[in-house]
Coordinates of N, CA and C in Angstrom, one line a residue:
M1 N -7.4 -46.9 22.9 CA -6.4 -45.9 23.1 C -6.1 -45.5 24.5
S2 N -5.0 -45.4 25.0 CA -4.8 -45.0 26.4 C -4.9 -43.6 26.7
S3 N -5.1 -43.2 27.9 CA -5.3 -41.8 28.3 C -4.1 -40.9 27.9
G4 N -2.8 -41.5 28.0 CA -1.7 -40.8 27.6 C -1.7 -40.5 26.1
E5 N -2.1 -41.5 25.3 CA -2.1 -41.3 23.9 C -3.2 -40.3 23.6
E6 N -4.4 -40.3 24.3 CA -5.4 -39.4 24.0 C -4.9 -37.9 24.3
Q7 N -4.2 -37.8 25.4 CA -3.6 -36.5 25.7 C -2.7 -35.9 24.6
K8 N -1.9 -36.9 24.0 CA -1.0 -36.5 23.0 C -1.7 -36.0 21.7
V9 N -2.9 -36.7 21.5 CA -3.6 -36.4 20.3 C -4.3 -35.0 20.5
V10 N -4.8 -34.7 21.7 CA -5.4 -33.4 22.1 C -4.4 -32.3 22.0
V11 N -3.2 -32.6 22.6 CA -2.1 -31.5 22.5 C -1.8 -31.3 21.1
A12 N -1.6 -32.3 20.3 CA -1.2 -32.1 18.8 C -2.2 -31.3 18.1
A13 N -3.5 -31.7 18.3 CA -4.6 -31.0 17.7 C -4.7 -29.5 18.1
G14 N -4.4 -29.3 19.5 CA -4.5 -28.0 19.9 C -3.3 -27.1 19.5
T15 N -2.2 -27.7 19.2 CA -1.1 -26.9 18.7 C -1.1 -26.7 17.3
A16 N -1.8 -27.5 16.5 CA -1.9 -27.4 15.1 C -2.8 -26.3 14.7
A17 N -3.9 -26.1 15.5 CA -5.0 -25.2 15.0 C -4.5 -23.7 15.0
P18 N -3.8 -23.2 16.0 CA -3.3 -21.8 16.0 C -2.4 -21.5 14.8
V19 N -1.6 -22.5 14.5 CA -0.7 -22.3 13.2 C -1.6 -22.1 12.0
E20 N -2.6 -22.9 11.8 CA -3.4 -22.7 10.6 C -4.1 -21.4 10.7
T21 N -4.6 -21.0 11.9 CA -5.4 -19.7 11.9 C -4.5 -18.6 11.6
V22 N -3.2 -18.6 12.2 CA -2.3 -17.5 11.9 C -2.0 -17.4 10.4
S23 N -1.8 -18.6 9.8 CA -1.4 -18.6 8.4 C -2.6 -18.0 7.6
R24 N -3.8 -18.4 7.9 CA -5.0 -17.9 7.2 C -5.1 -16.4 7.4
W25 N -4.9 -15.9 8.6 CA -5.0 -14.4 8.9 C -3.9 -13.7 8.0
R26 N -2.7 -14.3 7.9 CA -1.7 -13.6 7.1 C -2.1 -13.6 5.6
A27 N -2.8 -14.7 5.2 CA -3.2 -14.7 3.8 C -4.3 -13.6 3.5
V28 N -5.2 -13.5 4.5 CA -6.2 -12.4 4.4 C -5.6 -11.0 4.4
R29 N -4.6 -10.8 5.2 CA -3.9 -9.5 5.3 C -3.2 -9.2 3.9
R30 N -2.6 -10.3 3.4 CA -1.9 -10.0 2.1 C -2.9 -9.7 1.0
L31 N -4.1 -10.4 1.0 CA -5.1 -10.2 0.1 C -5.6 -8.8 0.1
W32 N -5.9 -8.3 1.4 CA -6.4 -6.9 1.5 C -5.3 -5.9 1.0
R33 N -4.0 -6.2 1.4 CA -3.0 -5.3 0.9 C -2.9 -5.2 -0.6
A34 N -3.0 -6.4 -1.2 CA -3.0 -6.5 -2.7 C -4.1 -5.7 -3.3
Q35 N -5.3 -6.0 -2.7 CA -6.5 -5.3 -3.2 C -6.4 -3.7 -3.1
T36 N -5.8 -3.3 -2.0 CA -5.7 -1.9 -1.7 C -4.7 -1.3 -2.8
V37 N -3.6 -2.0 -3.1 CA -2.7 -1.5 -4.1 C -3.3 -1.4 -5.4
Y38 N -4.1 -2.5 -5.8 CA -4.8 -2.5 -7.1 C -5.8 -1.3 -7.2
F39 N -6.6 -1.1 -6.2 CA -7.5 0.0 -6.2 C -6.9 1.4 -6.3
V40 N -5.8 1.5 -5.5 CA -5.1 2.8 -5.5 C -4.5 3.0 -6.9
A41 N -3.9 2.0 -7.6 CA -3.3 2.1 -8.8 C -4.4 2.4 -9.9
L42 N -5.5 1.8 -9.8 CA -6.6 2.1 -10.8 C -7.2 3.5 -10.5
G43 N -7.2 3.9 -9.3 CA -7.7 5.3 -9.0 C -6.8 6.3 -9.5
V44 N -5.5 6.2 -9.3 CA -4.5 7.1 -9.8 C -4.6 7.1 -11.4
F45 N -4.7 6.0 -12.0 CA -4.8 5.9 -13.4 C -6.0 6.6 -13.9
A46 N -7.2 6.4 -13.3 CA -8.4 7.1 -13.7 C -8.2 8.6 -13.6
V47 N -7.6 9.1 -12.6 CA -7.4 10.6 -12.5 C -6.5 11.1 -13.6
L48 N -5.4 10.3 -13.8 CA -4.4 10.7 -14.9 C -5.1 10.6 -16.2
A49 N -6.0 9.6 -16.5 CA -6.7 9.5 -17.8 C -7.6 10.7 -18.0
I50 N -8.3 11.1 -17.0 CA -9.2 12.2 -17.1 C -8.5 13.5 -17.5
F51 N -7.4 13.7 -16.9 CA -6.6 14.9 -17.2 C -5.9 14.8 -18.5
A52 N -5.6 13.5 -18.9 CA -5.0 13.3 -20.3 C -6.0 13.6 -21.3
Y53 N -7.3 13.3 -21.0 CA -8.4 13.5 -22.0 C -8.6 15.0 -22.1
L54 N -8.5 15.8 -21.0 CA -8.7 17.2 -21.1 C -7.6 18.0 -21.6
D55 N -6.3 17.6 -21.3 CA -5.2 18.3 -21.8 C -4.3 17.5 -22.8
P56 N -3.8 18.1 -23.8 CA -3.0 17.4 -24.8 C -1.7 17.0 -24.1
Y57 N -1.2 17.7 -23.1 CA 0.0 17.4 -22.4 C 0.1 18.2 -21.2
F58 N 0.9 17.8 -20.2 CA 1.1 18.5 -19.0 C 2.4 19.3 -19.1
A59 N 2.5 20.3 -18.2 CA 3.8 21.2 -18.3 C 5.0 20.3 -18.0
W60 N 4.9 19.4 -17.0 CA 6.1 18.6 -16.7 C 6.3 17.6 -17.8
D61 N 5.3 17.2 -18.5 CA 5.5 16.3 -19.7 C 6.4 17.0 -20.8
L62 N 6.1 18.2 -21.0 CA 6.9 18.9 -22.0 C 8.3 19.2 -21.5
K63 N 8.5 19.5 -20.3 CA 9.9 19.7 -19.7 C 10.8 18.4 -19.8
V64 N 10.2 17.3 -19.4 CA 10.9 16.0 -19.4 C 11.1 15.6 -20.9
S65 N 10.1 15.7 -21.7 CA 10.2 15.2 -23.1 C 11.3 16.1 -23.9
S66 N 11.3 17.3 -23.6 CA 12.2 18.3 -24.3 C 13.6 18.1 -23.9
A67 N 13.8 17.7 -22.6 CA 15.2 17.5 -22.2 C 15.7 16.1 -22.5
F68 N 14.9 15.1 -22.3 CA 15.2 13.7 -22.5 C 14.7 13.3 -23.9
N69 N 15.4 13.8 -25.0 CA 15.0 13.5 -26.3 C 16.2 13.1 -27.1
W70 N 16.0 12.2 -28.1 CA 17.1 11.7 -28.8 C 17.8 12.7 -29.6
T71 N 17.3 13.9 -29.9 CA 17.9 15.0 -30.5 C 18.8 15.8 -29.7
K72 N 18.6 15.7 -28.3 CA 19.3 16.6 -27.4 C 20.1 15.8 -26.4
F73 N 19.7 14.8 -25.9 CA 20.4 14.0 -24.9 C 21.1 12.9 -25.7
T74 N 22.4 13.1 -25.9 CA 23.1 12.2 -26.8 C 24.4 11.6 -26.2
P75 N 24.4 11.0 -24.9 CA 25.6 10.4 -24.5 C 25.8 9.1 -25.4
P76 N 27.1 8.6 -25.5 CA 27.4 7.5 -26.3 C 26.5 6.2 -25.9
G77 N 26.0 5.6 -26.8 CA 25.3 4.3 -26.5 C 23.9 4.4 -26.1
V78 N 23.4 5.6 -25.7 CA 22.1 5.8 -25.1 C 21.0 5.5 -26.2
F79 N 21.2 6.1 -27.4 CA 20.3 6.0 -28.5 C 20.1 4.5 -28.9
S80 N 21.2 3.8 -29.0 CA 21.1 2.4 -29.5 C 20.4 1.6 -28.4
V81 N 20.6 1.8 -27.2 CA 19.9 1.0 -26.1 C 18.4 1.4 -26.1
M82 N 18.1 2.6 -26.3 CA 16.7 3.0 -26.3 C 16.0 2.5 -27.5
E83 N 16.6 2.5 -28.6 CA 16.0 2.0 -29.9 C 15.9 0.5 -29.8
F84 N 16.8 -0.2 -29.3 CA 16.8 -1.7 -29.2 C 15.7 -2.0 -28.2
T85 N 15.6 -1.3 -27.1 CA 14.6 -1.6 -26.1 C 13.1 -1.6 -26.8
S86 N 12.9 -0.7 -27.6 CA 11.6 -0.5 -28.2 C 11.2 -1.5 -29.3
I87 N 12.2 -2.2 -29.8 CA 12.0 -3.0 -31.0 C 10.9 -4.1 -30.7
F88 N 10.9 -4.6 -29.5 CA 9.9 -5.7 -29.3 C 8.4 -5.3 -29.2
G89 N 8.2 -4.0 -29.3 CA 6.8 -3.5 -29.3 C 6.5 -2.9 -30.7
N90 N 7.3 -3.0 -31.6 CA 7.1 -2.3 -32.9 C 6.3 -3.2 -33.9
G91 N 5.3 -2.7 -34.5 CA 4.6 -3.3 -35.6 C 4.1 -4.7 -35.3
W92 N 4.5 -5.7 -36.0 CA 4.0 -7.1 -35.8 C 4.8 -7.9 -34.8
M93 N 5.8 -7.3 -34.2 CA 6.7 -8.0 -33.3 C 6.0 -8.5 -32.0
P94 N 5.1 -7.7 -31.4 CA 4.4 -8.2 -30.2 C 3.5 -9.4 -30.5
Y95 N 2.8 -9.4 -31.6 CA 2.0 -10.6 -32.0 C 2.9 -11.8 -32.3
A96 N 4.0 -11.7 -32.9 CA 4.9 -12.8 -33.2 C 5.5 -13.3 -31.9
L97 N 6.0 -12.4 -31.0 CA 6.6 -12.9 -29.8 C 5.6 -13.6 -28.9
A98 N 4.4 -13.1 -28.7 CA 3.4 -13.7 -27.9 C 3.0 -15.1 -28.5
A99 N 2.7 -15.1 -29.8 CA 2.3 -16.3 -30.4 C 3.4 -17.4 -30.4
A100 N 4.6 -17.0 -30.6 CA 5.7 -18.0 -30.6 C 5.9 -18.6 -29.1
T101 N 5.8 -17.7 -28.2 CA 5.9 -18.1 -26.8 C 4.8 -19.0 -26.4
M102 N 3.6 -18.7 -26.7 CA 2.5 -19.5 -26.4 C 2.6 -20.9 -27.0
A103 N 3.1 -21.0 -28.3 CA 3.3 -22.2 -29.0 C 4.3 -23.1 -28.3
V104 N 5.4 -22.4 -27.8 CA 6.4 -23.2 -27.1 C 5.9 -23.7 -25.8
F105 N 5.1 -22.9 -25.0 CA 4.5 -23.4 -23.8 C 3.6 -24.6 -24.1
W106 N 2.8 -24.5 -25.1 CA 1.8 -25.5 -25.4 C 2.4 -26.9 -25.8
V107 N 3.5 -26.7 -26.6 CA 4.2 -28.0 -27.1 C 4.9 -28.6 -25.9
R108 N 5.4 -27.9 -24.9 CA 6.1 -28.4 -23.8 C 5.1 -28.9 -22.7
G109 N 3.8 -28.8 -23.0 CA 2.8 -29.2 -22.0 C 2.4 -28.2 -21.0
L110 N 3.0 -27.0 -21.1 CA 2.6 -25.9 -20.2 C 1.4 -25.1 -20.7
R111 N 0.2 -25.8 -20.7 CA -1.0 -25.2 -21.2 C -1.5 -24.1 -20.4
S112 N -1.5 -24.2 -19.1 CA -1.9 -23.1 -18.3 C -1.1 -21.8 -18.5
E113 N 0.2 -22.0 -18.7 CA 1.1 -20.9 -19.0 C 0.8 -20.3 -20.4
A114 N 0.4 -21.1 -21.4 CA 0.1 -20.6 -22.7 C -1.3 -19.8 -22.6
V115 N -2.2 -20.3 -21.9 CA -3.5 -19.6 -21.8 C -3.4 -18.4 -21.0
G116 N -2.6 -18.5 -19.9 CA -2.3 -17.3 -19.1 C -1.6 -16.2 -19.8
L117 N -0.7 -16.5 -20.7 CA 0.0 -15.5 -21.5 C -1.0 -14.9 -22.5
L118 N -1.9 -15.7 -23.1 CA -2.8 -15.2 -24.0 C -3.8 -14.2 -23.3
L119 N -4.2 -14.5 -22.1 CA -5.1 -13.6 -21.4 C -4.3 -12.3 -21.1
S120 N -3.1 -12.4 -20.6 CA -2.3 -11.3 -20.2 C -2.0 -10.3 -21.4
T121 N -1.6 -10.9 -22.6 CA -1.1 -10.0 -23.7 C -2.4 -9.6 -24.6
A122 N -3.2 -10.6 -25.0 CA -4.3 -10.2 -25.8 C -5.3 -9.4 -25.1
G123 N -5.7 -9.7 -23.9 CA -6.6 -8.9 -23.1 C -6.1 -7.5 -22.9
S124 N -4.9 -7.3 -22.5 CA -4.3 -5.9 -22.3 C -4.3 -5.2 -23.6
G125 N -4.0 -5.9 -24.7 CA -3.9 -5.2 -26.0 C -5.3 -4.7 -26.4
L126 N -6.3 -5.4 -26.2 CA -7.7 -4.9 -26.6 C -8.1 -3.8 -25.7
I127 N -7.8 -3.9 -24.3 CA -8.3 -2.8 -23.4 C -7.5 -1.6 -23.7
N128 N -6.1 -1.7 -24.0 CA -5.3 -0.5 -24.3 C -5.8 0.2 -25.5
S129 N -6.2 -0.6 -26.5 CA -6.6 0.0 -27.8 C -7.9 0.8 -27.5
A130 N -8.8 0.2 -26.7 CA -10.1 0.9 -26.4 C -9.8 2.2 -25.6
L131 N -8.8 2.2 -24.7 CA -8.5 3.3 -23.8 C -7.9 4.4 -24.7
K132 N -7.1 4.1 -25.7 CA -6.5 5.0 -26.6 C -7.7 5.8 -27.4
L133 N -8.6 5.0 -27.9 CA -9.7 5.6 -28.7 C -10.5 6.5 -27.8
L134 N -10.7 6.1 -26.5 CA -11.6 6.8 -25.6 C -11.0 8.2 -25.3
I135 N -9.7 8.1 -24.9 CA -9.0 9.3 -24.4 C -8.5 10.2 -25.6
A136 N -8.1 9.5 -26.7 CA -7.8 10.2 -27.9 C -6.8 11.4 -27.7
R137 N -5.7 11.1 -27.1 CA -4.6 12.1 -26.9 C -3.6 12.0 -28.0
A138 N -3.2 13.2 -28.5 CA -2.3 13.3 -29.6 C -0.9 13.0 -29.2
R139 N -0.1 12.5 -30.1 CA 1.4 12.2 -29.8 C 2.1 13.5 -29.6
P140 N 3.3 13.4 -28.9 CA 4.1 14.6 -28.7 C 4.4 15.4 -29.9
S141 N 4.8 14.7 -30.9 CA 5.2 15.4 -32.2 C 4.1 16.2 -32.8
V142 N 2.8 15.8 -32.5 CA 1.6 16.4 -33.1 C 1.2 17.6 -32.3
S143 N 1.1 17.4 -30.9 CA 0.6 18.4 -30.0 C 1.6 19.5 -29.6
A144 N 2.9 19.1 -29.6 CA 3.9 20.1 -29.2 C 5.2 20.1 -30.0
F145 N 5.2 19.4 -31.1 CA 6.3 19.4 -32.1 C 7.6 18.9 -31.4
V146 N 7.4 17.9 -30.5 CA 8.6 17.2 -30.0 C 9.1 16.2 -30.9
P147 N 10.4 16.3 -31.3 CA 10.9 15.4 -32.4 C 10.7 13.9 -32.1
A148 N 10.1 13.2 -33.0 CA 9.9 11.8 -32.8 C 10.8 11.0 -33.8
Y149 N 11.4 9.9 -33.3 CA 12.3 9.1 -34.1 C 11.5 8.4 -35.2
R150 N 10.3 7.9 -35.0 CA 9.5 7.3 -35.9 C 8.1 8.0 -35.9
D151 N 7.5 8.1 -37.1 CA 6.2 8.7 -37.2 C 5.2 7.6 -36.7
T152 N 4.2 8.1 -35.9 CA 3.2 7.2 -35.4 C 1.8 7.9 -35.6
V153 N 0.8 7.1 -36.0 CA -0.5 7.7 -36.3 C -1.5 7.4 -35.2
S154 N -1.3 6.4 -34.4 CA -2.3 6.1 -33.3 C -2.2 7.1 -32.1
Q155 N -3.2 7.0 -31.3 CA -3.3 7.9 -30.1 C -2.2 7.6 -29.1
S156 N -2.0 8.5 -28.1 CA -0.8 8.5 -27.3 C -1.0 7.8 -25.9
F157 N -2.2 8.0 -25.3 CA -2.4 7.6 -23.9 C -3.4 6.4 -23.8
P158 N -3.0 5.3 -23.2 CA -1.6 5.0 -22.6 C -0.7 4.3 -23.6
S159 N 0.5 4.2 -23.2 CA 1.5 3.6 -24.1 C 1.3 2.2 -24.4
G160 N 1.2 1.8 -25.7 CA 1.0 0.4 -26.0 C 2.2 -0.4 -25.8
H161 N 3.4 0.1 -26.0 CA 4.7 -0.5 -25.8 C 4.8 -0.9 -24.3
V162 N 4.6 0.0 -23.4 CA 4.7 -0.2 -22.0 C 3.7 -1.3 -21.6
T163 N 2.5 -1.2 -22.1 CA 1.4 -2.2 -21.7 C 1.9 -3.6 -22.1
F164 N 2.3 -3.7 -23.4 CA 2.7 -5.1 -23.8 C 3.9 -5.6 -23.0
Y165 N 4.9 -4.7 -22.8 CA 6.1 -5.2 -22.1 C 5.7 -5.6 -20.7
V166 N 4.9 -4.9 -20.0 CA 4.5 -5.3 -18.6 C 3.8 -6.6 -18.6
C167 N 2.9 -6.8 -19.5 CA 2.0 -8.0 -19.5 C 2.7 -9.2 -20.2
Y168 N 3.6 -9.0 -21.1 CA 4.4 -10.1 -21.7 C 5.6 -10.5 -20.9
F169 N 6.5 -9.5 -20.7 CA 7.7 -9.9 -20.0 C 7.4 -10.0 -18.5
G170 N 6.4 -9.3 -17.9 CA 6.1 -9.5 -16.6 C 5.5 -10.9 -16.3
F171 N 4.7 -11.4 -17.2 CA 4.2 -12.8 -17.1 C 5.4 -13.8 -17.2
L172 N 6.3 -13.6 -18.1 CA 7.4 -14.5 -18.3 C 8.3 -14.4 -17.0
F173 N 8.5 -13.3 -16.4 CA 9.2 -13.1 -15.1 C 8.6 -14.1 -14.0
F174 N 7.2 -13.9 -13.9 CA 6.6 -14.8 -12.9 C 6.7 -16.3 -13.2
V175 N 6.6 -16.7 -14.4 CA 6.7 -18.1 -14.8 C 8.1 -18.6 -14.5
A176 N 9.2 -17.8 -14.9 CA 10.5 -18.2 -14.6 C 10.8 -18.3 -13.1
Y177 N 10.2 -17.3 -12.3 CA 10.4 -17.4 -10.9 C 9.7 -18.6 -10.3
A178 N 8.6 -19.0 -10.9 CA 7.8 -20.2 -10.3 C 8.3 -21.5 -10.7
L179 N 8.8 -21.6 -11.9 CA 9.1 -23.0 -12.5 C 10.6 -23.3 -12.6
L180 N 11.5 -22.4 -12.7 CA 12.9 -22.7 -12.9 C 13.5 -23.0 -11.5
P181 N 14.6 -23.9 -11.5 CA 15.2 -24.3 -10.3 C 15.7 -23.2 -9.5
L182 N 15.5 -23.3 -8.2 CA 15.9 -22.2 -7.2 C 17.5 -22.0 -7.2
R183 N 17.9 -20.8 -7.1 CA 19.3 -20.4 -7.1 C 20.1 -21.0 -8.2
S184 N 19.5 -21.2 -9.4 CA 20.2 -21.6 -10.5 C 20.6 -20.4 -11.4
T185 N 21.7 -20.6 -12.2 CA 22.1 -19.5 -13.0 C 21.1 -19.2 -14.1
V186 N 20.5 -20.2 -14.7 CA 19.5 -20.0 -15.7 C 18.2 -19.2 -15.1
R187 N 17.9 -19.4 -13.9 CA 16.8 -18.7 -13.3 C 17.2 -17.2 -13.1
R188 N 18.3 -16.9 -12.6 CA 18.7 -15.6 -12.4 C 18.8 -14.9 -13.7
L189 N 19.3 -15.5 -14.8 CA 19.4 -14.9 -16.1 C 18.1 -14.6 -16.7
A190 N 17.1 -15.6 -16.5 CA 15.8 -15.4 -17.1 C 15.1 -14.3 -16.4
L191 N 15.2 -14.2 -15.1 CA 14.6 -13.1 -14.3 C 15.1 -11.7 -14.7
T192 N 16.4 -11.6 -14.9 CA 17.1 -10.4 -15.3 C 16.6 -10.0 -16.7
L193 N 16.7 -10.9 -17.7 CA 16.2 -10.6 -19.0 C 14.8 -10.2 -19.2
A194 N 13.9 -10.8 -18.2 CA 12.5 -10.4 -18.3 C 12.3 -9.1 -17.6
A195 N 13.0 -8.7 -16.6 CA 12.8 -7.5 -15.9 C 13.3 -6.2 -16.6
L196 N 14.5 -6.4 -17.2 CA 15.1 -5.2 -17.8 C 14.2 -4.5 -18.9
P197 N 13.6 -5.2 -19.8 CA 12.8 -4.5 -20.8 C 11.6 -3.8 -20.2
V198 N 11.1 -4.3 -19.1 CA 9.9 -3.7 -18.4 C 10.4 -2.3 -17.8
L199 N 11.6 -2.4 -17.2 CA 12.1 -1.2 -16.6 C 12.6 -0.1 -17.6
L200 N 13.0 -0.5 -18.7 CA 13.6 0.5 -19.6 C 12.6 0.9 -20.7
V201 N 11.5 0.2 -21.0 CA 10.7 0.6 -22.1 C 10.0 2.0 -21.9
G202 N 9.6 2.3 -20.7 CA 9.1 3.6 -20.5 C 10.0 4.8 -20.9
L203 N 11.2 4.6 -20.4 CA 12.3 5.6 -20.8 C 12.5 5.7 -22.3
S204 N 12.5 4.5 -22.9 CA 12.7 4.5 -24.4 C 11.7 5.2 -25.2
R205 N 10.4 5.1 -24.7 CA 9.3 5.7 -25.4 C 9.3 7.2 -25.3
I206 N 9.8 7.7 -24.1 CA 10.0 9.1 -23.9 C 11.1 9.6 -24.8
Y207 N 12.2 8.9 -24.7 CA 13.4 9.3 -25.4 C 13.3 9.4 -26.8
L208 N 12.5 8.5 -27.4 CA 12.3 8.5 -28.9 C 11.2 9.4 -29.4
G209 N 10.6 10.1 -28.4 CA 9.6 11.1 -28.8 C 8.3 10.5 -29.1
A210 N 8.0 9.2 -28.7 CA 6.8 8.5 -29.1 C 5.7 8.8 -28.1
H211 N 6.0 9.1 -26.8 CA 5.0 9.2 -25.8 C 5.5 10.2 -24.8
W212 N 4.4 10.9 -24.2 CA 4.7 11.7 -23.0 C 5.0 10.9 -21.8
P213 N 5.7 11.4 -20.8 CA 6.0 10.6 -19.6 C 4.7 10.1 -18.9
S214 N 3.6 11.0 -18.9 CA 2.4 10.6 -18.3 C 1.8 9.4 -19.1
D215 N 2.0 9.3 -20.4 CA 1.5 8.1 -21.1 C 2.1 6.8 -20.6
T216 N 3.4 6.9 -20.3 CA 4.1 5.7 -19.8 C 3.7 5.3 -18.4
I217 N 3.5 6.4 -17.6 CA 3.1 6.2 -16.2 C 1.7 5.6 -16.1
G218 N 0.8 6.1 -16.9 CA -0.6 5.5 -17.1 C -0.6 4.0 -17.5
A219 N 0.3 3.8 -18.4 CA 0.4 2.4 -18.9 C 0.9 1.4 -17.8
Y220 N 1.9 1.8 -17.1 CA 2.5 1.1 -16.0 C 1.4 0.8 -14.9
L221 N 0.6 1.8 -14.6 CA -0.4 1.6 -13.6 C -1.5 0.6 -14.0
W222 N -2.1 0.8 -15.1 CA -3.3 0.0 -15.4 C -2.8 -1.5 -15.8
S223 N -1.7 -1.5 -16.6 CA -1.3 -2.8 -17.1 C -0.7 -3.7 -15.9
G224 N -0.1 -3.0 -14.9 CA 0.3 -3.8 -13.7 C -0.9 -4.5 -13.0
V225 N -2.0 -3.8 -13.0 CA -3.2 -4.4 -12.4 C -3.7 -5.5 -13.2
W226 N -3.7 -5.3 -14.6 CA -4.1 -6.4 -15.5 C -3.2 -7.6 -15.4
L227 N -1.9 -7.4 -15.3 CA -1.0 -8.5 -15.1 C -1.3 -9.3 -13.9
A228 N -1.5 -8.5 -12.8 CA -1.9 -9.2 -11.5 C -3.1 -10.1 -11.6
F229 N -4.1 -9.6 -12.3 CA -5.3 -10.3 -12.5 C -5.0 -11.6 -13.4
S230 N -4.2 -11.4 -14.5 CA -3.9 -12.5 -15.3 C -3.1 -13.6 -14.5
L231 N -2.2 -13.2 -13.7 CA -1.4 -14.1 -12.9 C -2.3 -14.9 -11.9
A232 N -3.3 -14.2 -11.3 CA -4.2 -14.8 -10.4 C -5.0 -15.9 -11.1
M233 N -5.5 -15.6 -12.3 CA -6.2 -16.6 -13.1 C -5.3 -17.8 -13.5
Y234 N -4.1 -17.5 -13.8 CA -3.1 -18.5 -14.2 C -2.9 -19.5 -13.1
R235 N -2.6 -18.9 -11.8 CA -2.4 -19.8 -10.7 C -3.6 -20.6 -10.4
R236 N -4.8 -20.0 -10.5 CA -6.0 -20.9 -10.3 C -6.1 -22.0 -11.3
W237 N -5.8 -21.7 -12.5 CA -5.9 -22.8 -13.5 C -4.8 -23.8 -13.2
K238 N -3.6 -23.4 -12.8 CA -2.5 -24.3 -12.5 C -2.9 -25.2 -11.4
E239 N -3.5 -24.7 -10.3 CA -3.8 -25.4 -9.1 C -4.9 -26.4 -9.5
R240 N -5.9 -26.1 -10.2 CA -7.0 -27.0 -10.6 C -6.7 -27.8 -11.8
R241 N -5.5 -27.6 -12.4 CA -5.2 -28.4 -13.6 C -6.3 -28.3 -14.6
T242 N -6.7 -27.1 -14.9 CA -7.9 -26.8 -15.8 C -7.5 -27.3 -17.2
F243 N -6.4 -27.0 -17.7 CA -6.0 -27.3 -19.1 C -5.1 -28.5 -19.2
H244 N -4.8 -29.2 -18.0 CA -4.0 -30.4 -18.0 C -2.6 -30.3 -18.7
G245 N -2.0 -31.4 -18.8 CA -0.7 -31.4 -19.5 C 0.5 -30.9 -18.6
E246 N 0.2 -30.2 -17.5 CA 1.3 -29.7 -16.7 C 2.1 -30.8 -16.0
E247 N 1.5 -32.1 -15.8 CA 2.3 -33.2 -15.2 C 3.5 -33.6 -15.9
K248 N 3.6 -33.1 -17.2 CA 4.9 -33.5 -17.9 C 6.1 -32.7 -17.5
V249 N 5.9 -31.6 -16.8 CA 6.9 -30.6 -16.4 C 7.6 -31.1 -15.1
V250 N 8.9 -31.1 -15.1 CA 9.7 -31.4 -14.0 C 10.3 -30.1 -13.5
S251 N 9.9 -29.7 -12.3 CA 10.3 -28.4 -11.8 C 11.2 -28.6 -10.6
G252 N 12.3 -27.7 -10.5 CA 13.1 -27.8 -9.3 C 12.7 -26.7 -8.3
N253 N 11.6 -26.1 -8.5 CA 11.2 -25.0 -7.6 C 9.9 -25.5 -6.8
P254 N 9.9 -25.5 -5.5 CA 8.7 -25.9 -4.8 C 7.6 -25.0 -4.9
N255 N 7.9 -23.7 -5.3 CA 6.8 -22.7 -5.4 C 6.0 -22.9 -6.6
A256 N 6.4 -23.8 -7.6 CA 5.6 -24.0 -8.8 C 4.3 -24.5 -8.6

């Protein structure tokens, strides 16, 4: 190798190293930011849970629930939208939706997606049930006679509907973002359909008298952290091809 060629190699090596270092530093910064957000969310949730354990409801809970209730706030179409939004979390529906979606993923060779969705929904459901039993907060209709559209017998904090929507539709949102072709109509439609239920379910549970506002806020906080954990595990499984089968999928998105 000539001296000129050696100089080119040295220059190329010297210019490549800083780029890799900067990229790594940015990744570390993003990781720290994410961890900070997670710890703050869990901290706020812990404080909210303690107060929910001590008090059947907060003053602002009662004000919001009394004003934004299906018996008092009755603009055209609002009740239908709120009722429809909550349907996917009623009774057996969450189990059927999650099981059917996992089956579709598995049949199409998306095994990491199937197992990731199982972790996100089943794990959050078990933890949410444990939190409800531990905090044992009564429903608005029981503790303050706020009219409820449907009678419910389980505890109130945190909201199970919100938890399921965040962990189910939130997971589908990420999968659609990662796997569907960039700038395609089907991708935009999928992202919109996955995001809307998550945004509206908290309002629907308050409107129908099923939960206090603080129940929904608590559910958004902790389930968001669990969703992030589930997505991190899913991406690790995907990169390592832990469950295999993913080679069958043809994706138009380089982020997949």
